[in-house]
Coordinates of C-alpha atoms in Angstrom, one line a residue:
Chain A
X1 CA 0.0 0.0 0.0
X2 CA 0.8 3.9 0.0
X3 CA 3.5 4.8 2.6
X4 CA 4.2 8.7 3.2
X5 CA 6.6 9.8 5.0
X6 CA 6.5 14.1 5.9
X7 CA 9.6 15.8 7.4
X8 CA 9.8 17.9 9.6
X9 CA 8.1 16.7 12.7
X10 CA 8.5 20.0 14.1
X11 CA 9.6 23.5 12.6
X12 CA 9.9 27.0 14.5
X13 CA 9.7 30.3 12.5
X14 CA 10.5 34.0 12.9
X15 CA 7.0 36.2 11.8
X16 CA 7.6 36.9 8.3
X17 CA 9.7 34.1 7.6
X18 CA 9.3 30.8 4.9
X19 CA 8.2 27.4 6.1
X20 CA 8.5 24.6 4.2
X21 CA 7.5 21.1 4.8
X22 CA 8.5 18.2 2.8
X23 CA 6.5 14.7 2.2
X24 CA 7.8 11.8 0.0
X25 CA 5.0 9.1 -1.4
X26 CA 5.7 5.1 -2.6
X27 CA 2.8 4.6 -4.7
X28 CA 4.0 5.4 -8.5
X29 CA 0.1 5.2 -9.2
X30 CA -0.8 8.5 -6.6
X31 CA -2.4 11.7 -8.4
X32 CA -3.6 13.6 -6.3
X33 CA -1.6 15.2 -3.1
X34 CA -3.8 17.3 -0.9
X35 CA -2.4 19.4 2.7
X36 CA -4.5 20.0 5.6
X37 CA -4.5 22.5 8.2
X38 CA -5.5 21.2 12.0
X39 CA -6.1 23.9 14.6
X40 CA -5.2 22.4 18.5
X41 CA -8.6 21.0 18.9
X42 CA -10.4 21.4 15.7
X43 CA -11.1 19.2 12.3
X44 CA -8.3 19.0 9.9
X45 CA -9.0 21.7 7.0
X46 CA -7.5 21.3 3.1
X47 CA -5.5 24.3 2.4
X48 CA -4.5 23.4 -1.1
X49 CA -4.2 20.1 -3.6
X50 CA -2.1 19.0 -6.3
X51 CA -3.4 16.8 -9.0
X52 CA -0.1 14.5 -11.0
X53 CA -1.0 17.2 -14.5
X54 CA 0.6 20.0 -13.1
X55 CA 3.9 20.9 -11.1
X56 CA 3.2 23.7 -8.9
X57 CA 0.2 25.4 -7.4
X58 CA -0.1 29.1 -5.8
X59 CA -2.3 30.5 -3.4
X60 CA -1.5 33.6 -1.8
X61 CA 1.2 32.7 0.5
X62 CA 0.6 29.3 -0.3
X63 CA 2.5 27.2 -3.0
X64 CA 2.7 23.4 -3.5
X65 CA 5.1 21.4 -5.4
X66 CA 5.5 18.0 -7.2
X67 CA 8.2 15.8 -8.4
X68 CA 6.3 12.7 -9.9
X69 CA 9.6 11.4 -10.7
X70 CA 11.1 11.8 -7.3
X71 CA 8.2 10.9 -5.5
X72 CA 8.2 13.8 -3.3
X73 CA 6.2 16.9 -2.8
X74 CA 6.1 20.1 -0.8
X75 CA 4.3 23.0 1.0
X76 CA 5.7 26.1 1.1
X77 CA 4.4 29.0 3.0
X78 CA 5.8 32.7 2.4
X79 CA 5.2 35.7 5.3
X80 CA 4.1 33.3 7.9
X81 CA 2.2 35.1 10.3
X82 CA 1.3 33.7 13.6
X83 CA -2.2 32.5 12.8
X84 CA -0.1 30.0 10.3
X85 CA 0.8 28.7 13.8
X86 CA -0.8 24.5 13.5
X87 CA -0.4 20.7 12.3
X88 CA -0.2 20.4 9.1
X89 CA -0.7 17.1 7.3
X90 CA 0.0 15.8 3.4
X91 CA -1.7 13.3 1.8
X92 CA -1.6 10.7 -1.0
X93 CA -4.6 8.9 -2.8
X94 CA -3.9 5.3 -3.5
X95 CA -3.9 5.6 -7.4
X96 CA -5.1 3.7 -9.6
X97 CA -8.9 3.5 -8.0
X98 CA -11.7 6.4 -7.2
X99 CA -12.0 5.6 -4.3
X100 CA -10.2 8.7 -2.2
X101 CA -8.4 6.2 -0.2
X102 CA -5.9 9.1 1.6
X103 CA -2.3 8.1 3.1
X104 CA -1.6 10.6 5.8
X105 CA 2.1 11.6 6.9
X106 CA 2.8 12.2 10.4
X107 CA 2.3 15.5 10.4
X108 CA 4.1 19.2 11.1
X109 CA 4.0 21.3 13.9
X110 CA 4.4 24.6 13.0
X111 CA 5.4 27.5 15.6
X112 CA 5.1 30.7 14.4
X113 CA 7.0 33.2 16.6
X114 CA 5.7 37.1 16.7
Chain B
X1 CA -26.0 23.7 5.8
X2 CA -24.1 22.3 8.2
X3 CA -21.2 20.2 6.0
X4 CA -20.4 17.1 8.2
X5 CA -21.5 16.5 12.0
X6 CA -20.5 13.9 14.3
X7 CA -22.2 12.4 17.2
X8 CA -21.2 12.5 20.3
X9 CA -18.2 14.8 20.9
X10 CA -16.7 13.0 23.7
X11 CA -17.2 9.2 25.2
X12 CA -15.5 7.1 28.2
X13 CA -16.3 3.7 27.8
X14 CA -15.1 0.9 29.9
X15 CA -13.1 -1.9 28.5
X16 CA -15.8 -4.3 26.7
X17 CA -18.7 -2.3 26.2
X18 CA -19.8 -1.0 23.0
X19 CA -21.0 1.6 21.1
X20 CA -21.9 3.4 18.0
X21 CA -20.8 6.9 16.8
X22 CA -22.6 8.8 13.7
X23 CA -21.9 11.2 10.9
X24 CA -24.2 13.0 9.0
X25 CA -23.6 14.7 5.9
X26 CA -26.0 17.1 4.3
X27 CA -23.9 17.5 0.9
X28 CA -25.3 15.1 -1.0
X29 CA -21.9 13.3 -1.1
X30 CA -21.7 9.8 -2.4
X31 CA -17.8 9.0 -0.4
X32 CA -17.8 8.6 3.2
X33 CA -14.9 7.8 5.5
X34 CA -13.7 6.8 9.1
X35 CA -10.1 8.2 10.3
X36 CA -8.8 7.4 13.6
X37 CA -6.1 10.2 14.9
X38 CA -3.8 9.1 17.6
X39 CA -0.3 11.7 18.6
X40 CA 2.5 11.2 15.6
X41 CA 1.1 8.9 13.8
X42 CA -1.3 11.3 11.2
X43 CA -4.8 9.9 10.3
X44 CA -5.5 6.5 9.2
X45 CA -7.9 5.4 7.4
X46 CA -10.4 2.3 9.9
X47 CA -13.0 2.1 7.1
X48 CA -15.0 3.7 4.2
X49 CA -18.1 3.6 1.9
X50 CA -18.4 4.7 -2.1
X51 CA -22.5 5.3 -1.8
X52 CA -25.3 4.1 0.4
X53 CA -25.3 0.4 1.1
X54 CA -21.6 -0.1 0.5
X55 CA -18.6 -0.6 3.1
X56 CA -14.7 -1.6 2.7
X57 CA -12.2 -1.6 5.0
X58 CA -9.5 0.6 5.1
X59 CA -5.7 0.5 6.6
X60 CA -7.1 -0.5 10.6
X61 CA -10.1 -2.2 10.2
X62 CA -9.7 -4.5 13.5
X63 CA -12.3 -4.1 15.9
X64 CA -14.9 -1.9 14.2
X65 CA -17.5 -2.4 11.8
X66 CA -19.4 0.3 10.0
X67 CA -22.7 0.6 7.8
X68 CA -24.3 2.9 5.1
X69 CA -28.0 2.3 5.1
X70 CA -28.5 6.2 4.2
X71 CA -26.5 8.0 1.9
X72 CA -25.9 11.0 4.6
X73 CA -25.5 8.4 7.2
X74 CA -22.5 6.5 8.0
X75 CA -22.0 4.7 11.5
X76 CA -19.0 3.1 13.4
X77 CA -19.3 0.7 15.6
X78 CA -16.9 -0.8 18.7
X79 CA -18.7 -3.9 19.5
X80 CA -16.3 -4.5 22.4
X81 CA -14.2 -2.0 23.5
X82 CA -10.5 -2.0 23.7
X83 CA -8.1 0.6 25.4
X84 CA -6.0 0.4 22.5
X85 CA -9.3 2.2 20.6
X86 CA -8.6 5.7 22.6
X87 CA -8.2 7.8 20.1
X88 CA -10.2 10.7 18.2
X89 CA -11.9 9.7 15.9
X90 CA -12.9 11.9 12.5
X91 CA -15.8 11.3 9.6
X92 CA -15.4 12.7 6.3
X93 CA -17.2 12.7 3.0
X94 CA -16.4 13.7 -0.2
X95 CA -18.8 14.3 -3.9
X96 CA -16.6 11.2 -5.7
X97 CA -13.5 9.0 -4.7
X98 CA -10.1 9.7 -6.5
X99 CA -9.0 13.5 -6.4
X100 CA -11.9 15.6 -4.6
X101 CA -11.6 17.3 -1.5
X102 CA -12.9 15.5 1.9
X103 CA -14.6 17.5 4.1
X104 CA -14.6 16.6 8.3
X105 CA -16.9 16.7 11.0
X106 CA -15.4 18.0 14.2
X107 CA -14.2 14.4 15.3
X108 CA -15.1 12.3 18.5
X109 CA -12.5 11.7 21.9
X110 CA -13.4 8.4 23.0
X111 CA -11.5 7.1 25.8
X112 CA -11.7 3.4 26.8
X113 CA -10.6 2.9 30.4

């Protein structure tokens, strides 16, 4: 099955600094990778997706990447600001079905700093 | 609309007793899912359904059992009780499988003592 792996487990920021939070999939079949946002307490929130047609996706401060060749894909956050400050999760679909069978990584704490 | 909902919020069972927690969806949404959430190890997957009527298990199947008899319905149950199940435990649905969003209900803390 899917096996993704996310790095760091932890990462501490300056305000105004870039964040960036690395996950690398197994499953050659995977096409869509999708990050989630979890407040301390709350439900896990998608933030942005990646499907495997395209390399990079923006949204405001918000950028993914993918390297279908590598197996590996990112989130990169510009001008964190504290309220950036969460867990954040990737994900991989097992490929090859439609079913929306998601492989979580371990997650990222982030830690904003003011 | 209220997206996904979960029933209850919080649970403390004692070892062997059962019980049964719901999500509702009011999306229209044909995918359904059960995540547990337990500290560094992410979500995973226990079981899921691709429209009313259907189930298949997921990564961590053991020890639940689940059923769609309403498309906005989809139920987990612990038919004995473990304390190994602690955990928080998150619904989600989605419009179709493969590469659309999943949307989740505010998840359940179910401690088993």
């Amino acid at each position: 099955g899917e096996n993704v792996e996310q790095h760091p487990s932890t990462l501490s920021v300056q305000e105004g600094d870039s964040a960036v939070i690395k996950c690398t999939y197994s499953d050659s079949a995977s096409n869509y990778f999708p990050w989630y946002k979890q407040e301390l307490g709350k439900r896990p929130q998608l933030i942005i997706d990646i499907r495997s047609n395209v390399g990079e996706k923006k949204d405001q401060r918000i950028a993914v990447t993918l390297n279908k060749t590598a197996k590996h894909f990112s989130l990169h956050i510009t001008e964190t600001q504290p309220e950036d400050s969460a867990v954040y999760f990737c994900a991989a679909n097992a490929g090859g079905t439609s079913y929306g069978k998601l492989t979580f990584g371990q997650g990222t704490i982030l830690t904003v700093h003011p | 609309n209220a997206g996904v909902t979960q029933t209850p919020k919080f649970r403390v069972l004692k070892t062997g007793q059962s019980m049964t927690l719901l999500c509702a969806q009011d999306m229209n949404h044909e995918y359904m899912y059960w995540y547990r959430q337990d500290p560094g190890m992410g979500l995973r997957l226990i079981h899921y359904s691709v429209g009313e009527g259907t189930t298949a298990k997921g990564e961590v199947p053991d020890g639940y059992n689940v059923s769609r008899l309403k498309k906005q319905n989809f139920l987990l149950g612990l038919e004995s009780a473990a304390p190994s199940q602690t955990s928080v435990y998150f619904c989600a649905s989605s419009y179709n499988g493969g590469t659309y969003e999943q949307y989740f209900g505010p998840g359940t803390r179910l401690t088993v003592t």
